[in-house]
């Protein structure tokens, strides 16, 4: 990590905190897709964001200059930091009133970084990274293929982290242009004060996943092994996009911010009690992390008027079509997550067939959906009761009794019996380890065997 870089400053600021930064390694083609997705989303929303970006070399800016002319029309201010090595100051985009250029000293570590920071009243996003050093690449050295270059850093939608990084970037800009830094602070302050949980985050995520998939399809790499490595990096980041969206939704729920992690722990333990195979437990884990992505029970309407309200579902015992669930539909943009979308969609079905969206009954409801519905409800009840004066034993017992009242109506009676065994363990001191999604390495949630079961269970910038 370069001494004095923005990436290092962020890492140091979080080194001894309860929320240390998790960094990952990304191929260049992944970062190109990510940045293009985030940049192009600016063209579709009305938030007029503040955009701060850093290019390793000025020549890379020239390849993006025309796109940035369009982006500038939808932004309140754009700042571009880069080493002055390609005469980009003469390009027409650089002359726009809301585009400012910062010519970095060649010895400045930020001149070796690749940043995109977006602050909008509707959402925040950033990519923050720097290329691996010669030593980091190892004995093989730097790759011959440009798309195989690797970068170390992170990308995120998390508002506080993006705001913090923007402040670091503005402080760095102040060394070169104090007046510009003051103007950027004036732009940042009202955005910071009006920012709320992003309503359009699913649209951003959909675009990111779409661009990552397009980047995957357009790759032309000489060997199958190298192609596989690039593919896995792209797929990992597609999963990270959804995990980040789910994390923000949990963070926004101040009354139940640990819902996803606790539901995952309960789901996995239930899967073990039921002796489910490893691939199915892994699928439960991912569905648990994502189960609160705009679930049906919290959606006021299924889709905007005039939009198709059904999707084709290829699965045993399921009807040919059923209504769309907005959050789950976002997951269907990624083939590997279609099984997860099915699980989340049908978590609101009832055992007696009176639930939604497809009125499935009994074993027609996917097993993972039945498990997820029960443990999510149990977790919610425990969370609501725990602020009382009751002991943990009483809290778990009361939550279980409330779930039992819906046995054979809403919940699978066999699963309620399994939950009773789990509760007995909790009352006797069983400790369920909470797992946070490793968003820097999201591929651990998928593997080739998992993917094959999913299929059978559901029918240049730098």
Short mmCIF file of N, CA and C in Angstrom, two decimals, residues 364-437:
data_model
loop_
_atom_site.label_atom_id
_atom_site.label_comp_id
_atom_site.label_asym_id
_atom_site.label_seq_id
_atom_site.Cartn_x
_atom_site.Cartn_y
_atom_site.Cartn_z
N UNK A 364 -45.03 -28.14 -1.58
CA UNK A 364 -44.84 -27.38 -2.82
C UNK A 364 -43.90 -26.19 -2.59
N UNK A 365 -43.89 -25.67 -1.38
CA UNK A 365 -43.02 -24.54 -1.05
C UNK A 365 -41.58 -25.05 -0.95
N UNK A 366 -40.62 -24.42 -1.61
CA UNK A 366 -39.23 -24.88 -1.51
C UNK A 366 -38.79 -24.99 -0.05
N UNK A 367 -38.07 -26.05 0.28
CA UNK A 367 -37.68 -26.30 1.66
C UNK A 367 -36.91 -25.12 2.24
N UNK A 368 -35.97 -24.58 1.46
CA UNK A 368 -35.19 -23.46 1.97
C UNK A 368 -36.08 -22.26 2.28
N UNK A 369 -37.13 -22.05 1.48
CA UNK A 369 -38.06 -20.94 1.74
C UNK A 369 -38.79 -21.15 3.05
N UNK A 370 -39.19 -22.41 3.31
CA UNK A 370 -39.89 -22.71 4.56
C UNK A 370 -38.99 -22.48 5.77
N UNK A 371 -37.72 -22.91 5.65
CA UNK A 371 -36.78 -22.71 6.75
C UNK A 371 -36.53 -21.22 6.97
N UNK A 372 -36.30 -20.50 5.88
CA UNK A 372 -36.00 -19.07 5.97
C UNK A 372 -37.16 -18.31 6.60
N UNK A 373 -38.38 -18.63 6.19
CA UNK A 373 -39.56 -17.95 6.74
C UNK A 373 -39.66 -18.14 8.24
N UNK A 374 -39.42 -19.36 8.70
CA UNK A 374 -39.57 -19.68 10.12
C UNK A 374 -38.48 -19.02 10.95
N UNK A 375 -37.22 -19.17 10.55
CA UNK A 375 -36.13 -18.63 11.38
C UNK A 375 -36.12 -17.10 11.33
N UNK A 376 -36.52 -16.49 10.20
CA UNK A 376 -36.59 -15.03 10.13
C UNK A 376 -37.66 -14.51 11.08
N UNK A 377 -38.80 -15.20 11.15
CA UNK A 377 -39.86 -14.79 12.06
C UNK A 377 -39.41 -14.98 13.51
N UNK A 378 -38.75 -16.09 13.80
CA UNK A 378 -38.25 -16.36 15.15
C UNK A 378 -37.24 -15.29 15.56
N UNK A 379 -36.30 -14.97 14.67
CA UNK A 379 -35.29 -13.96 14.98
C UNK A 379 -35.95 -12.61 15.28
N UNK A 380 -36.94 -12.25 14.47
CA UNK A 380 -37.64 -10.98 14.65
C UNK A 380 -38.33 -10.93 16.01
N UNK A 381 -38.94 -12.04 16.41
CA UNK A 381 -39.64 -12.10 17.71
C UNK A 381 -38.64 -12.02 18.86
N UNK A 382 -37.54 -12.73 18.77
CA UNK A 382 -36.51 -12.66 19.81
C UNK A 382 -36.00 -11.23 19.95
N UNK A 383 -35.75 -10.59 18.81
CA UNK A 383 -35.24 -9.22 18.83
C UNK A 383 -36.22 -8.26 19.49
N UNK A 384 -37.52 -8.49 19.27
CA UNK A 384 -38.54 -7.61 19.86
C UNK A 384 -38.67 -7.84 21.37
N UNK A 385 -38.44 -9.07 21.82
CA UNK A 385 -38.66 -9.40 23.23
C UNK A 385 -37.43 -9.09 24.09
N UNK A 386 -36.24 -9.08 23.48
CA UNK A 386 -35.01 -9.04 24.28
C UNK A 386 -34.84 -7.75 25.07
N UNK A 387 -35.57 -6.70 24.72
CA UNK A 387 -35.48 -5.45 25.49
C UNK A 387 -36.27 -5.52 26.79
N UNK A 388 -37.00 -6.61 26.99
CA UNK A 388 -37.80 -6.78 28.20
C UNK A 388 -36.91 -7.25 29.35
N UNK A 389 -37.53 -7.46 30.49
CA UNK A 389 -36.80 -7.91 31.69
C UNK A 389 -36.64 -9.43 31.72
N UNK A 390 -37.10 -10.13 30.72
CA UNK A 390 -37.07 -11.59 30.71
C UNK A 390 -35.63 -12.11 30.58
N UNK A 391 -35.43 -13.32 31.07
CA UNK A 391 -34.14 -13.98 30.91
C UNK A 391 -34.02 -14.53 29.49
N UNK A 392 -32.80 -14.83 29.04
CA UNK A 392 -32.66 -15.42 27.70
C UNK A 392 -33.49 -16.68 27.52
N UNK A 393 -33.55 -17.53 28.54
CA UNK A 393 -34.35 -18.75 28.44
C UNK A 393 -35.82 -18.41 28.20
N UNK A 394 -36.32 -17.40 28.91
CA UNK A 394 -37.73 -17.00 28.74
C UNK A 394 -37.96 -16.36 27.37
N UNK A 395 -36.98 -15.58 26.92
CA UNK A 395 -37.13 -14.91 25.61
C UNK A 395 -37.22 -15.95 24.49
N UNK A 396 -36.29 -16.91 24.48
CA UNK A 396 -36.32 -17.94 23.45
C UNK A 396 -37.61 -18.76 23.53
N UNK A 397 -38.03 -19.06 24.75
CA UNK A 397 -39.25 -19.85 24.92
C UNK A 397 -40.48 -19.13 24.43
N UNK A 398 -40.58 -17.83 24.74
CA UNK A 398 -41.74 -17.06 24.29
C UNK A 398 -41.78 -16.95 22.77
N UNK A 399 -40.60 -16.69 22.15
CA UNK A 399 -40.55 -16.58 20.68
C UNK A 399 -40.96 -17.90 20.04
N UNK A 400 -40.51 -19.01 20.61
CA UNK A 400 -40.89 -20.32 20.08
C UNK A 400 -42.40 -20.55 20.23
N UNK A 401 -42.96 -20.21 21.38
CA UNK A 401 -44.40 -20.40 21.59
C UNK A 401 -45.21 -19.59 20.58
N UNK A 402 -44.76 -18.39 20.26
CA UNK A 402 -45.47 -17.56 19.30
C UNK A 402 -45.39 -18.17 17.90
N UNK A 403 -44.25 -18.77 17.57
CA UNK A 403 -44.13 -19.45 16.27
C UNK A 403 -45.03 -20.69 16.25
N UNK A 404 -45.12 -21.40 17.38
CA UNK A 404 -45.95 -22.60 17.44
C UNK A 404 -47.43 -22.29 17.21
N UNK A 405 -47.84 -21.08 17.54
CA UNK A 405 -49.23 -20.70 17.33
C UNK A 405 -49.59 -20.69 15.84
N UNK A 406 -48.56 -20.62 14.99
CA UNK A 406 -48.79 -20.61 13.54
C UNK A 406 -48.34 -21.93 12.89
N UNK A 407 -48.10 -22.93 13.72
CA UNK A 407 -47.73 -24.25 13.22
C UNK A 407 -48.89 -24.85 12.44
N UNK A 408 -48.59 -25.39 11.26
CA UNK A 408 -49.57 -26.02 10.36
C UNK A 408 -50.49 -25.02 9.65
N UNK A 409 -50.35 -23.75 9.98
CA UNK A 409 -51.06 -22.73 9.20
C UNK A 409 -50.04 -21.96 8.36
N UNK A 410 -49.16 -21.25 9.03
CA UNK A 410 -48.13 -20.51 8.31
C UNK A 410 -46.85 -21.35 8.14
N UNK A 411 -46.48 -22.08 9.19
CA UNK A 411 -45.19 -22.75 9.17
C UNK A 411 -45.33 -24.27 9.07
N UNK A 412 -44.33 -24.88 8.45
CA UNK A 412 -44.22 -26.33 8.33
C UNK A 412 -44.11 -26.93 9.74
N UNK A 413 -45.03 -27.80 10.14
CA UNK A 413 -45.00 -28.34 11.51
C UNK A 413 -43.71 -29.09 11.82
N UNK A 414 -43.13 -29.79 10.84
CA UNK A 414 -41.89 -30.52 11.08
C UNK A 414 -40.74 -29.56 11.37
N UNK A 415 -40.75 -28.42 10.70
CA UNK A 415 -39.69 -27.45 10.94
C UNK A 415 -39.86 -26.76 12.28
N UNK A 416 -41.08 -26.56 12.72
CA UNK A 416 -41.30 -25.99 14.05
C UNK A 416 -40.77 -26.94 15.12
N UNK A 417 -40.95 -28.24 14.90
CA UNK A 417 -40.40 -29.23 15.83
C UNK A 417 -38.87 -29.15 15.85
N UNK A 418 -38.26 -28.96 14.67
CA UNK A 418 -36.80 -28.83 14.60
C UNK A 418 -36.34 -27.55 15.29
N UNK A 419 -37.13 -26.47 15.12
CA UNK A 419 -36.79 -25.22 15.80
C UNK A 419 -36.85 -25.40 17.31
N UNK A 420 -37.79 -26.22 17.80
CA UNK A 420 -37.89 -26.47 19.23
C UNK A 420 -36.61 -27.11 19.75
N UNK A 421 -36.01 -28.02 18.98
CA UNK A 421 -34.73 -28.62 19.38
C UNK A 421 -33.62 -27.57 19.43
N UNK A 422 -33.63 -26.69 18.44
CA UNK A 422 -32.64 -25.63 18.41
C UNK A 422 -32.80 -24.70 19.61
N UNK A 423 -34.03 -24.34 19.92
CA UNK A 423 -34.30 -23.46 21.06
C UNK A 423 -33.85 -24.12 22.36
N UNK A 424 -34.06 -25.43 22.47
CA UNK A 424 -33.62 -26.15 23.66
C UNK A 424 -32.11 -25.99 23.83
N UNK A 425 -31.38 -26.08 22.71
CA UNK A 425 -29.94 -25.88 22.76
C UNK A 425 -29.57 -24.47 23.17
N UNK A 426 -30.28 -23.48 22.63
CA UNK A 426 -30.01 -22.09 22.98
C UNK A 426 -30.27 -21.85 24.46
N UNK A 427 -31.32 -22.44 24.98
CA UNK A 427 -31.66 -22.27 26.40
C UNK A 427 -30.62 -22.93 27.30
N UNK A 428 -29.91 -23.91 26.76
CA UNK A 428 -28.89 -24.60 27.54
C UNK A 428 -27.49 -24.04 27.29
N UNK A 429 -27.42 -22.89 26.61
CA UNK A 429 -26.14 -22.22 26.43
C UNK A 429 -25.49 -22.38 25.08
N UNK A 430 -26.17 -22.99 24.10
CA UNK A 430 -25.60 -23.10 22.75
C UNK A 430 -25.34 -21.71 22.18
N UNK A 431 -24.12 -21.50 21.71
CA UNK A 431 -23.74 -20.20 21.15
C UNK A 431 -23.60 -20.33 19.64
N UNK A 432 -24.41 -19.57 18.91
CA UNK A 432 -24.35 -19.61 17.46
C UNK A 432 -23.43 -18.49 16.97
N UNK A 433 -22.30 -18.81 16.35
CA UNK A 433 -21.39 -17.75 15.87
C UNK A 433 -22.03 -16.96 14.75
N UNK A 434 -21.97 -15.63 14.87
CA UNK A 434 -22.52 -14.76 13.83
C UNK A 434 -21.47 -14.56 12.75
N UNK A 435 -21.89 -14.68 11.50
CA UNK A 435 -20.99 -14.57 10.36
C UNK A 435 -21.39 -13.34 9.56
N UNK A 436 -20.44 -12.44 9.35
CA UNK A 436 -20.67 -11.30 8.48
C UNK A 436 -20.20 -11.66 7.08
N UNK A 437 -20.94 -11.25 6.06
CA UNK A 437 -20.51 -11.58 4.69
C UNK A 437 -19.19 -10.94 4.35
#
